[in-house]
């Protein structure tokens, strides 16, 4: 009986139309069964598998896993280079930058494949980044249509600014209480570099400073809820600032916004909670003025490209 089974397993199968698809489906079904059993803690005698690519190749004999054998550790595929979490973070930051700088136009539709081509990452990290951005309300996933970049909704932005004002005031107050000497040293270095470059700072350079300041203050507070709540707000208002400086007031320098951020940094470095709260409120007042300026001076079609289609 054993010889008959071996002869049957090692037989040469003729090539017939559709056989390769059937063979692959049968292989995957058996593979799922075996892997599921191994994960569940069972030990089984692995059946040999036929080649997927050439049906004329005889079945290969795999190693036997006997009932009294040792536990089998399934191989974990190792990503060459950065791990999946790192790829997700990089893809998220790059797509976020495309949204902030309006290279992904507000209200526009695109496919996941388009984002893969723009960022250079494969589908999985891009899809995960899009899912996170969708939870941040910066992207809307449209079934069978792709994804839509969130339009700039100025009435909603004005409401969220009130929320951000209270949260930022609490954030900087907490940072004054919890900051360590090492953390204040790092903030001091950021503040000094920002002040040195303030006279000739570009908008892209300012956004990089803004990202560092936000990340460092959130790290000082060490509260995940604050990070998850403020991260999409920071991105949303960073895009508002970009539109303000490129379309509403293209000839205005960055002095007001730079001085506003420096005021917050100096108060946190001095551990003066009241001064930090006041500086934060002044910065939010400036953000409110930018929203009003955009509403008066910017074409609504720049805030939502869908309006272009409605007027055609």
PDB file of C-alpha atoms in Angstrom:
ATOM      1  CA  UNK A   1       0.000   0.000   0.000  1.00  0.00           C
ATOM      2  CA  UNK A   2       2.815   2.412   0.816  1.00  0.00           C
ATOM      3  CA  UNK A   3       4.486   1.858  -2.559  1.00  0.00           C
ATOM      4  CA  UNK A   4       1.188   2.405  -4.376  1.00  0.00           C
ATOM      5  CA  UNK A   5       0.636   5.707  -2.592  1.00  0.00           C
ATOM      6  CA  UNK A   6       4.163   6.882  -3.349  1.00  0.00           C
ATOM      7  CA  UNK A   7       3.749   5.948  -7.002  1.00  0.00           C
ATOM      8  CA  UNK A   8       0.453   7.848  -7.134  1.00  0.00           C
ATOM      9  CA  UNK A   9       1.943  10.938  -5.511  1.00  0.00           C
ATOM     10  CA  UNK A  10       4.984  10.935  -7.792  1.00  0.00           C
ATOM     11  CA  UNK A  11       3.073  10.367 -11.014  1.00  0.00           C
ATOM     12  CA  UNK A  12       3.566  12.710 -13.966  1.00  0.00           C
ATOM     13  CA  UNK A  13       0.398  14.684 -14.668  1.00  0.00           C
ATOM     14  CA  UNK A  14      -0.296  15.740 -18.276  1.00  0.00           C
ATOM     15  CA  UNK A  15      -0.795  19.413 -19.046  1.00  0.00           C
ATOM     16  CA  UNK A  16      -4.480  20.092 -19.693  1.00  0.00           C
ATOM     17  CA  UNK A  17      -6.304  23.447 -19.986  1.00  0.00           C
ATOM     18  CA  UNK A  18      -7.218  24.931 -16.625  1.00  0.00           C
ATOM     19  CA  UNK A  19      -5.256  22.372 -14.661  1.00  0.00           C
ATOM     20  CA  UNK A  20      -2.740  24.856 -13.308  1.00  0.00           C
ATOM     21  CA  UNK A  21      -5.487  27.001 -11.766  1.00  0.00           C
ATOM     22  CA  UNK A  22      -7.044  23.930 -10.192  1.00  0.00           C
ATOM     23  CA  UNK A  23      -3.641  22.751  -8.967  1.00  0.00           C
ATOM     24  CA  UNK A  24      -2.858  26.137  -7.393  1.00  0.00           C
ATOM     25  CA  UNK A  25      -6.242  26.311  -5.660  1.00  0.00           C
ATOM     26  CA  UNK A  26      -5.801  22.811  -4.293  1.00  0.00           C
ATOM     27  CA  UNK A  27      -2.270  23.640  -3.105  1.00  0.00           C
ATOM     28  CA  UNK A  28      -3.398  26.805  -1.309  1.00  0.00           C
ATOM     29  CA  UNK A  29      -6.302  24.976   0.327  1.00  0.00           C
ATOM     30  CA  UNK A  30      -4.020  22.305   1.751  1.00  0.00           C
ATOM     31  CA  UNK A  31      -1.430  24.882   2.781  1.00  0.00           C
ATOM     32  CA  UNK A  32      -4.009  26.895   4.726  1.00  0.00           C
ATOM     33  CA  UNK A  33      -5.140  23.752   6.467  1.00  0.00           C
ATOM     34  CA  UNK A  34      -1.592  22.790   7.494  1.00  0.00           C
ATOM     35  CA  UNK A  35      -0.627  26.295   8.666  1.00  0.00           C
ATOM     36  CA  UNK A  36      -3.884  26.645  10.591  1.00  0.00           C
ATOM     37  CA  UNK A  37      -3.227  23.341  12.330  1.00  0.00           C
ATOM     38  CA  UNK A  38       0.302  24.352  13.245  1.00  0.00           C
ATOM     39  CA  UNK A  39      -0.890  27.672  14.673  1.00  0.00           C
ATOM     40  CA  UNK A  40      -3.525  25.850  16.689  1.00  0.00           C
ATOM     41  CA  UNK A  41      -0.785  23.742  18.305  1.00  0.00           C
ATOM     42  CA  UNK A  42      -1.291  20.469  16.422  1.00  0.00           C
ATOM     43  CA  UNK A  43       1.430  18.329  14.964  1.00  0.00           C
ATOM     44  CA  UNK A  44       0.776  16.588  11.705  1.00  0.00           C
ATOM     45  CA  UNK A  45       2.561  14.694   9.022  1.00  0.00           C
ATOM     46  CA  UNK A  46       3.041  17.218   6.232  1.00  0.00           C
ATOM     47  CA  UNK A  47       1.881  16.054   2.820  1.00  0.00           C
ATOM     48  CA  UNK A  48       4.242  16.696  -0.087  1.00  0.00           C
ATOM     49  CA  UNK A  49       3.188  19.396  -2.526  1.00  0.00           C
ATOM     50  CA  UNK A  50       3.324  19.462  -6.279  1.00  0.00           C
ATOM     51  CA  UNK A  51       5.142  22.266  -8.082  1.00  0.00           C
ATOM     52  CA  UNK A  52       2.878  25.249  -8.846  1.00  0.00           C
ATOM     53  CA  UNK A  53       4.614  26.272 -12.022  1.00  0.00           C
ATOM     54  CA  UNK A  54       5.254  23.018 -13.879  1.00  0.00           C
ATOM     55  CA  UNK A  55       2.615  20.235 -13.570  1.00  0.00           C
ATOM     56  CA  UNK A  56       4.962  17.716 -15.161  1.00  0.00           C
ATOM     57  CA  UNK A  57       7.369  17.935 -12.207  1.00  0.00           C
ATOM     58  CA  UNK A  58       6.836  15.064  -9.743  1.00  0.00           C
ATOM     59  CA  UNK A  59       5.740  15.748  -6.221  1.00  0.00           C
ATOM     60  CA  UNK A  60       8.515  16.647  -3.790  1.00  0.00           C
ATOM     61  CA  UNK A  61       8.747  14.867  -0.508  1.00  0.00           C
ATOM     62  CA  UNK A  62       8.830  17.159   2.483  1.00  0.00           C
ATOM     63  CA  UNK A  63      10.110  16.466   5.999  1.00  0.00           C
ATOM     64  CA  UNK A  64       7.813  14.461   8.221  1.00  0.00           C
ATOM     65  CA  UNK A  65       6.506  15.983  11.445  1.00  0.00           C
ATOM     66  CA  UNK A  66       5.729  13.081  13.690  1.00  0.00           C
ATOM     67  CA  UNK A  67       3.357  13.213  16.681  1.00  0.00           C
ATOM     68  CA  UNK A  68       6.235  12.941  19.130  1.00  0.00           C
ATOM     69  CA  UNK A  69       8.373  15.600  17.410  1.00  0.00           C
ATOM     70  CA  UNK A  70       9.339  19.008  18.692  1.00  0.00           C
ATOM     71  CA  UNK A  71       7.248  22.145  18.326  1.00  0.00           C
ATOM     72  CA  UNK A  72       7.562  23.767  14.928  1.00  0.00           C
ATOM     73  CA  UNK A  73       8.241  27.489  14.717  1.00  0.00           C
ATOM     74  CA  UNK A  74       6.677  28.914  11.554  1.00  0.00           C
ATOM     75  CA  UNK A  75       9.111  31.095   9.601  1.00  0.00           C
ATOM     76  CA  UNK A  76       8.341  34.818   9.818  1.00  0.00           C
ATOM     77  CA  UNK A  77       9.123  36.749   6.642  1.00  0.00           C
ATOM     78  CA  UNK A  78      11.706  39.427   7.328  1.00  0.00           C
ATOM     79  CA  UNK A  79      11.405  42.736   5.523  1.00  0.00           C
ATOM     80  CA  UNK A  80      14.715  43.874   4.110  1.00  0.00           C
ATOM     81  CA  UNK A  81      15.416  47.382   5.340  1.00  0.00           C
ATOM     82  CA  UNK A  82      12.717  49.172   7.285  1.00  0.00           C
ATOM     83  CA  UNK A  83      10.026  47.255   9.153  1.00  0.00           C
ATOM     84  CA  UNK A  84       6.309  47.577   8.460  1.00  0.00           C
ATOM     85  CA  UNK A  85       5.741  50.162  11.177  1.00  0.00           C
ATOM     86  CA  UNK A  86       8.567  52.299   9.852  1.00  0.00           C
ATOM     87  CA  UNK A  87       7.207  52.061   6.313  1.00  0.00           C
ATOM     88  CA  UNK A  88       3.769  53.066   7.569  1.00  0.00           C
ATOM     89  CA  UNK A  89       5.163  56.123   9.356  1.00  0.00           C
ATOM     90  CA  UNK A  90       7.154  57.210   6.317  1.00  0.00           C
ATOM     91  CA  UNK A  91       4.208  56.720   3.962  1.00  0.00           C
ATOM     92  CA  UNK A  92       1.924  58.602   6.358  1.00  0.00           C
ATOM     93  CA  UNK A  93       4.302  61.556   6.617  1.00  0.00           C
ATOM     94  CA  UNK A  94       4.827  61.793   2.870  1.00  0.00           C
ATOM     95  CA  UNK A  95       1.116  61.681   2.056  1.00  0.00           C
ATOM     96  CA  UNK A  96       0.437  64.161   4.862  1.00  0.00           C
ATOM     97  CA  UNK A  97       3.018  66.519   3.338  1.00  0.00           C
ATOM     98  CA  UNK A  98       1.319  66.208  -0.057  1.00  0.00           C
ATOM     99  CA  UNK A  99      -1.982  67.179   1.579  1.00  0.00           C
ATOM    100  CA  UNK A 100      -0.518  70.106   3.527  1.00  0.00           C
ATOM    101  CA  UNK A 101       1.180  71.616   0.478  1.00  0.00           C
ATOM    102  CA  UNK A 102      -1.963  71.063  -1.654  1.00  0.00           C
ATOM    103  CA  UNK A 103      -0.091  68.947  -4.184  1.00  0.00           C
ATOM    104  CA  UNK A 104      -3.020  66.655  -3.486  1.00  0.00           C
ATOM    105  CA  UNK A 105      -5.677  69.223  -4.281  1.00  0.00           C
ATOM    106  CA  UNK A 106      -8.525  69.565  -1.754  1.00  0.00           C
ATOM    107  CA  UNK A 107     -11.554  67.624  -2.944  1.00  0.00           C
ATOM    108  CA  UNK A 108      -9.692  65.677  -5.627  1.00  0.00           C
ATOM    109  CA  UNK A 109     -10.173  61.947  -6.257  1.00  0.00           C
ATOM    110  CA  UNK A 110      -7.362  59.458  -6.817  1.00  0.00           C
ATOM    111  CA  UNK A 111      -6.545  55.786  -6.477  1.00  0.00           C
ATOM    112  CA  UNK A 112      -4.297  53.974  -4.044  1.00  0.00           C
ATOM    113  CA  UNK A 113      -2.107  53.193  -7.029  1.00  0.00           C
ATOM    114  CA  UNK A 114      -1.648  56.920  -7.658  1.00  0.00           C
ATOM    115  CA  UNK A 115      -0.404  57.391  -4.087  1.00  0.00           C
ATOM    116  CA  UNK A 116       1.950  54.436  -4.529  1.00  0.00           C
ATOM    117  CA  UNK A 117       3.450  56.081  -7.613  1.00  0.00           C
ATOM    118  CA  UNK A 118       3.799  59.447  -5.841  1.00  0.00           C
ATOM    119  CA  UNK A 119       5.414  58.083  -2.676  1.00  0.00           C
ATOM    120  CA  UNK A 120       7.302  55.070  -4.030  1.00  0.00           C
ATOM    121  CA  UNK A 121       5.922  52.659  -1.397  1.00  0.00           C
ATOM    122  CA  UNK A 122       4.063  49.433  -2.063  1.00  0.00           C
ATOM    123  CA  UNK A 123       0.364  48.933  -1.478  1.00  0.00           C
ATOM    124  CA  UNK A 124       0.313  47.817   2.155  1.00  0.00           C
ATOM    125  CA  UNK A 125       1.986  50.812   3.885  1.00  0.00           C
ATOM    126  CA  UNK A 126       0.151  53.241   1.583  1.00  0.00           C
ATOM    127  CA  UNK A 127      -3.182  51.588   2.355  1.00  0.00           C
ATOM    128  CA  UNK A 128      -2.454  51.677   6.090  1.00  0.00           C
ATOM    129  CA  UNK A 129      -1.449  55.342   5.861  1.00  0.00           C
ATOM    130  CA  UNK A 130      -4.653  56.143   3.956  1.00  0.00           C
ATOM    131  CA  UNK A 131      -6.678  54.340   6.641  1.00  0.00           C
ATOM    132  CA  UNK A 132      -5.032  56.436   9.367  1.00  0.00           C
ATOM    133  CA  UNK A 133      -5.551  59.647   7.384  1.00  0.00           C
ATOM    134  CA  UNK A 134      -9.194  58.675   6.911  1.00  0.00           C
ATOM    135  CA  UNK A 135      -9.566  58.320  10.687  1.00  0.00           C
ATOM    136  CA  UNK A 136      -7.999  61.803  10.937  1.00  0.00           C
ATOM    137  CA  UNK A 137     -10.744  63.072   8.535  1.00  0.00           C
ATOM    138  CA  UNK A 138      -8.061  64.244   6.098  1.00  0.00           C
ATOM    139  CA  UNK A 139      -9.039  61.647   3.482  1.00  0.00           C
ATOM    140  CA  UNK A 140     -12.398  60.076   2.689  1.00  0.00           C
ATOM    141  CA  UNK A 141     -12.465  56.511   1.342  1.00  0.00           C
ATOM    142  CA  UNK A 142     -15.067  56.178  -1.407  1.00  0.00           C
ATOM    143  CA  UNK A 143     -15.941  52.558  -2.256  1.00  0.00           C
ATOM    144  CA  UNK A 144     -15.456  51.830  -5.977  1.00  0.00           C
ATOM    145  CA  UNK A 145     -14.285  55.423  -6.503  1.00  0.00           C
ATOM    146  CA  UNK A 146     -10.919  55.486  -4.716  1.00  0.00           C
ATOM    147  CA  UNK A 147     -10.094  58.086  -2.089  1.00  0.00           C
ATOM    148  CA  UNK A 148     -10.974  61.770  -1.873  1.00  0.00           C
ATOM    149  CA  UNK A 149      -8.745  64.415  -0.312  1.00  0.00           C
ATOM    150  CA  UNK A 150     -10.820  66.295   2.249  1.00  0.00           C
ATOM    151  CA  UNK A 151     -11.878  69.727   0.972  1.00  0.00           C
ATOM    152  CA  UNK A 152     -11.082  72.800   3.052  1.00  0.00           C
ATOM    153  CA  UNK A 153     -14.317  73.431   4.971  1.00  0.00           C
ATOM    154  CA  UNK A 154     -13.885  76.897   6.479  1.00  0.00           C
ATOM    155  CA  UNK A 155     -17.006  76.867   8.743  1.00  0.00           C
ATOM    156  CA  UNK A 156     -15.910  73.511  10.188  1.00  0.00           C
ATOM    157  CA  UNK A 157     -12.349  74.827  10.546  1.00  0.00           C
ATOM    158  CA  UNK A 158     -13.603  77.812  12.559  1.00  0.00           C
ATOM    159  CA  UNK A 159     -15.438  75.475  14.942  1.00  0.00           C
ATOM    160  CA  UNK A 160     -12.436  73.179  15.321  1.00  0.00           C
ATOM    161  CA  UNK A 161     -10.247  76.192  16.052  1.00  0.00           C
ATOM    162  CA  UNK A 162     -12.252  76.758  19.245  1.00  0.00           C
ATOM    163  CA  UNK A 163     -11.581  73.153  20.241  1.00  0.00           C
ATOM    164  CA  UNK A 164      -7.896  73.480  19.390  1.00  0.00           C
ATOM    165  CA  UNK A 165      -7.608  76.681  21.444  1.00  0.00           C
ATOM    166  CA  UNK A 166      -8.681  74.879  24.628  1.00  0.00           C
ATOM    167  CA  UNK A 167      -6.587  71.794  23.900  1.00  0.00           C
ATOM    168  CA  UNK A 168      -3.439  73.776  23.074  1.00  0.00           C
ATOM    169  CA  UNK A 169      -3.819  75.820  26.243  1.00  0.00           C
ATOM    170  CA  UNK A 170      -4.009  72.616  28.280  1.00  0.00           C
ATOM    171  CA  UNK A 171      -1.123  71.090  26.301  1.00  0.00           C
ATOM    172  CA  UNK A 172       1.389  73.901  26.883  1.00  0.00           C
ATOM    173  CA  UNK A 173       0.365  74.186  30.548  1.00  0.00           C
ATOM    174  CA  UNK A 174       0.999  70.483  31.019  1.00  0.00           C
ATOM    175  CA  UNK A 175       4.320  70.772  29.164  1.00  0.00           C
ATOM    176  CA  UNK A 176       5.444  73.465  31.613  1.00  0.00           C
ATOM    177  CA  UNK A 177       4.739  71.106  34.504  1.00  0.00           C
ATOM    178  CA  UNK A 178       6.196  67.893  33.070  1.00  0.00           C
ATOM    179  CA  UNK A 179       9.213  69.005  31.021  1.00  0.00           C
ATOM    180  CA  UNK A 180      12.581  67.649  32.124  1.00  0.00           C
ATOM    181  CA  UNK A 181      15.884  69.560  31.826  1.00  0.00           C
ATOM    182  CA  UNK A 182      16.895  67.446  28.829  1.00  0.00           C
ATOM    183  CA  UNK A 183      13.592  68.103  27.073  1.00  0.00           C
ATOM    184  CA  UNK A 184      13.854  71.832  27.727  1.00  0.00           C
ATOM    185  CA  UNK A 185      17.379  71.776  26.320  1.00  0.00           C
ATOM    186  CA  UNK A 186      16.073  70.255  23.093  1.00  0.00           C
ATOM    187  CA  UNK A 187      13.272  72.819  22.918  1.00  0.00           C
ATOM    188  CA  UNK A 188      15.846  75.544  23.476  1.00  0.00           C
ATOM    189  CA  UNK A 189      17.899  74.288  20.540  1.00  0.00           C
ATOM    190  CA  UNK A 190      14.827  74.297  18.299  1.00  0.00           C
ATOM    191  CA  UNK A 191      13.925  77.795  19.477  1.00  0.00           C
ATOM    192  CA  UNK A 192      17.439  79.106  18.851  1.00  0.00           C
ATOM    193  CA  UNK A 193      17.639  77.604  15.362  1.00  0.00           C
ATOM    194  CA  UNK A 194      14.201  78.956  14.503  1.00  0.00           C
ATOM    195  CA  UNK A 195      15.111  82.439  15.697  1.00  0.00           C
ATOM    196  CA  UNK A 196      18.373  82.438  13.737  1.00  0.00           C
ATOM    197  CA  UNK A 197      16.603  81.514  10.496  1.00  0.00           C
ATOM    198  CA  UNK A 198      13.492  83.649  11.014  1.00  0.00           C
ATOM    199  CA  UNK A 199      14.685  86.494   8.751  1.00  0.00           C
ATOM    200  CA  UNK A 200      15.009  84.316   5.633  1.00  0.00           C
ATOM    201  CA  UNK A 201      12.821  81.333   6.501  1.00  0.00           C
ATOM    202  CA  UNK A 202      10.829  79.671   3.729  1.00  0.00           C
ATOM    203  CA  UNK A 203       7.383  78.206   4.245  1.00  0.00           C
ATOM    204  CA  UNK A 204       8.669  74.637   3.859  1.00  0.00           C
ATOM    205  CA  UNK A 205      11.364  75.262   6.480  1.00  0.00           C
ATOM    206  CA  UNK A 206       8.809  76.742   8.866  1.00  0.00           C
ATOM    207  CA  UNK A 207       6.581  73.682   8.468  1.00  0.00           C
ATOM    208  CA  UNK A 208       9.511  71.441   9.411  1.00  0.00           C
ATOM    209  CA  UNK A 209      10.101  73.521  12.542  1.00  0.00           C
ATOM    210  CA  UNK A 210       6.387  73.402  13.312  1.00  0.00           C
ATOM    211  CA  UNK A 211       6.400  69.606  13.061  1.00  0.00           C
ATOM    212  CA  UNK A 212       9.372  69.380  15.429  1.00  0.00           C
ATOM    213  CA  UNK A 213       7.793  71.727  17.977  1.00  0.00           C
ATOM    214  CA  UNK A 214       4.471  69.874  17.972  1.00  0.00           C
ATOM    215  CA  UNK A 215       6.149  66.472  18.236  1.00  0.00           C
ATOM    216  CA  UNK A 216       8.432  67.546  21.076  1.00  0.00           C
ATOM    217  CA  UNK A 217       5.694  69.166  23.163  1.00  0.00           C
ATOM    218  CA  UNK A 218       3.444  66.125  22.689  1.00  0.00           C
ATOM    219  CA  UNK A 219       6.353  63.897  23.728  1.00  0.00           C
ATOM    220  CA  UNK A 220       6.847  65.976  26.870  1.00  0.00           C
ATOM    221  CA  UNK A 221       3.176  65.618  27.815  1.00  0.00           C
ATOM    222  CA  UNK A 222       3.300  61.864  27.093  1.00  0.00           C
ATOM    223  CA  UNK A 223      -0.455  61.503  26.731  1.00  0.00           C
ATOM    224  CA  UNK A 224      -1.637  59.399  23.748  1.00  0.00           C
ATOM    225  CA  UNK A 225      -5.131  60.874  23.814  1.00  0.00           C
ATOM    226  CA  UNK A 226      -3.733  64.361  23.271  1.00  0.00           C
ATOM    227  CA  UNK A 227      -1.555  63.129  20.418  1.00  0.00           C
ATOM    228  CA  UNK A 228      -4.387  61.321  18.640  1.00  0.00           C
ATOM    229  CA  UNK A 229      -6.681  64.338  19.042  1.00  0.00           C
ATOM    230  CA  UNK A 230      -4.235  67.095  18.098  1.00  0.00           C
ATOM    231  CA  UNK A 231      -2.357  65.363  15.283  1.00  0.00           C
ATOM    232  CA  UNK A 232      -5.146  65.794  12.675  1.00  0.00           C
ATOM    233  CA  UNK A 233      -5.828  69.333  13.906  1.00  0.00           C
ATOM    234  CA  UNK A 234      -2.171  70.271  13.442  1.00  0.00           C
ATOM    235  CA  UNK A 235      -2.207  68.888   9.889  1.00  0.00           C
ATOM    236  CA  UNK A 236      -5.467  70.632   9.078  1.00  0.00           C
ATOM    237  CA  UNK A 237      -4.245  74.045  10.232  1.00  0.00           C
ATOM    238  CA  UNK A 238      -0.840  73.518   8.648  1.00  0.00           C
ATOM    239  CA  UNK A 239      -2.686  73.256   5.322  1.00  0.00           C
ATOM    240  CA  UNK A 240      -4.650  76.405   6.234  1.00  0.00           C
ATOM    241  CA  UNK A 241      -1.350  78.199   6.854  1.00  0.00           C
ATOM    242  CA  UNK A 242       0.038  77.012   3.531  1.00  0.00           C
ATOM    243  CA  UNK A 243      -3.014  78.309   1.638  1.00  0.00           C
ATOM    244  CA  UNK A 244      -2.847  81.595   3.555  1.00  0.00           C
ATOM    245  CA  UNK A 245       0.802  82.254   2.711  1.00  0.00           C
ATOM    246  CA  UNK A 246       0.601  81.057  -0.905  1.00  0.00           C
ATOM    247  CA  UNK A 247      -2.799  82.444  -1.996  1.00  0.00           C
ATOM    248  CA  UNK A 248      -4.406  84.769   0.563  1.00  0.00           C
ATOM    249  CA  UNK A 249      -1.267  86.789   1.507  1.00  0.00           C
ATOM    250  CA  UNK A 250       1.490  85.586  -0.836  1.00  0.00           C
ATOM    251  CA  UNK A 251       3.661  88.659  -0.244  1.00  0.00           C
ATOM    252  CA  UNK A 252       3.500  88.579   3.547  1.00  0.00           C
ATOM    253  CA  UNK A 253       6.464  87.216   5.442  1.00  0.00           C
ATOM    254  CA  UNK A 254       6.353  84.619   8.213  1.00  0.00           C
ATOM    255  CA  UNK A 255       7.258  87.009  11.034  1.00  0.00           C
ATOM    256  CA  UNK A 256       3.885  86.880  12.813  1.00  0.00           C
ATOM    257  CA  UNK A 257       3.570  83.102  12.873  1.00  0.00           C
ATOM    258  CA  UNK A 258       7.262  82.609  13.732  1.00  0.00           C
ATOM    259  CA  UNK A 259       7.059  85.047  16.661  1.00  0.00           C
ATOM    260  CA  UNK A 260       3.870  83.355  17.851  1.00  0.00           C
ATOM    261  CA  UNK A 261       5.587  79.970  18.032  1.00  0.00           C
ATOM    262  CA  UNK A 262       8.680  81.450  19.636  1.00  0.00           C
ATOM    263  CA  UNK A 263       6.497  83.039  22.332  1.00  0.00           C
ATOM    264  CA  UNK A 264       5.073  79.640  23.238  1.00  0.00           C
ATOM    265  CA  UNK A 265       8.544  78.062  23.296  1.00  0.00           C
ATOM    266  CA  UNK A 266       9.996  80.756  25.546  1.00  0.00           C
ATOM    267  CA  UNK A 267       7.144  80.376  28.037  1.00  0.00           C
ATOM    268  CA  UNK A 268       7.533  76.584  28.164  1.00  0.00           C
ATOM    269  CA  UNK A 269      11.298  76.936  28.587  1.00  0.00           C
ATOM    270  CA  UNK A 270      10.686  79.319  31.506  1.00  0.00           C
ATOM    271  CA  UNK A 271       8.083  76.869  32.921  1.00  0.00           C
ATOM    272  CA  UNK A 272       5.622  79.759  33.148  1.00  0.00           C
ATOM    273  CA  UNK A 273       2.228  78.120  32.649  1.00  0.00           C
ATOM    274  CA  UNK A 274       0.233  81.371  32.576  1.00  0.00           C
ATOM    275  CA  UNK A 275       2.533  82.965  30.009  1.00  0.00           C
ATOM    276  CA  UNK A 276       2.424  79.797  27.906  1.00  0.00           C
ATOM    277  CA  UNK A 277      -1.394  79.784  27.927  1.00  0.00           C
ATOM    278  CA  UNK A 278      -1.503  83.450  26.884  1.00  0.00           C
ATOM    279  CA  UNK A 279       1.046  82.890  24.117  1.00  0.00           C
ATOM    280  CA  UNK A 280      -0.961  79.910  22.888  1.00  0.00           C
ATOM    281  CA  UNK A 281      -4.154  82.022  22.804  1.00  0.00           C
ATOM    282  CA  UNK A 282      -2.373  84.723  20.781  1.00  0.00           C
ATOM    283  CA  UNK A 283      -1.233  82.090  18.309  1.00  0.00           C
ATOM    284  CA  UNK A 284      -4.806  80.793  17.979  1.00  0.00           C
ATOM    285  CA  UNK A 285      -6.007  84.383  17.424  1.00  0.00           C
ATOM    286  CA  UNK A 286      -3.562  84.602  14.531  1.00  0.00           C
ATOM    287  CA  UNK A 287      -4.896  81.315  13.134  1.00  0.00           C
ATOM    288  CA  UNK A 288      -8.414  82.718  13.327  1.00  0.00           C
ATOM    289  CA  UNK A 289      -7.283  85.757  11.323  1.00  0.00           C
ATOM    290  CA  UNK A 290      -5.792  83.470   8.652  1.00  0.00           C
ATOM    291  CA  UNK A 291      -9.096  81.589   8.302  1.00  0.00           C
ATOM    292  CA  UNK A 292     -10.943  84.897   7.830  1.00  0.00           C
ATOM    293  CA  UNK A 293      -8.382  86.094   5.268  1.00  0.00           C
ATOM    294  CA  UNK A 294      -8.738  82.861   3.274  1.00  0.00           C
ATOM    295  CA  UNK A 295     -12.520  83.226   3.278  1.00  0.00           C
ATOM    296  CA  UNK A 296     -12.240  86.779   1.885  1.00  0.00           C
ATOM    297  CA  UNK A 297      -9.360  86.423  -0.583  1.00  0.00           C
ATOM    298  CA  UNK A 298      -9.153  82.848  -1.849  1.00  0.00           C
ATOM    299  CA  UNK A 299     -11.185  81.409  -4.717  1.00  0.00           C
ATOM    300  CA  UNK A 300     -13.480  78.654  -3.327  1.00  0.00           C
ATOM    301  CA  UNK A 301     -12.411  76.394  -6.201  1.00  0.00           C
ATOM    302  CA  UNK A 302      -8.945  76.226  -4.638  1.00  0.00           C
ATOM    303  CA  UNK A 303     -10.509  74.899  -1.444  1.00  0.00           C
ATOM    304  CA  UNK A 304     -12.565  72.242  -3.217  1.00  0.00           C
ATOM    305  CA  UNK A 305     -11.838  71.193  -6.796  1.00  0.00           C
ATOM    306  CA  UNK A 306     -15.273  69.597  -6.921  1.00  0.00           C
ATOM    307  CA  UNK A 307     -16.720  73.083  -7.352  1.00  0.00           C
ATOM    308  CA  UNK A 308     -14.970  73.283 -10.728  1.00  0.00           C
ATOM    309  CA  UNK A 309     -16.966  70.298 -11.955  1.00  0.00           C
ATOM    310  CA  UNK A 310     -20.233  71.753 -10.653  1.00  0.00           C
ATOM    311  CA  UNK A 311     -19.769  74.949 -12.648  1.00  0.00           C
ATOM    312  CA  UNK A 312     -18.867  73.244 -15.939  1.00  0.00           C
TER     313      UNK A 312
END
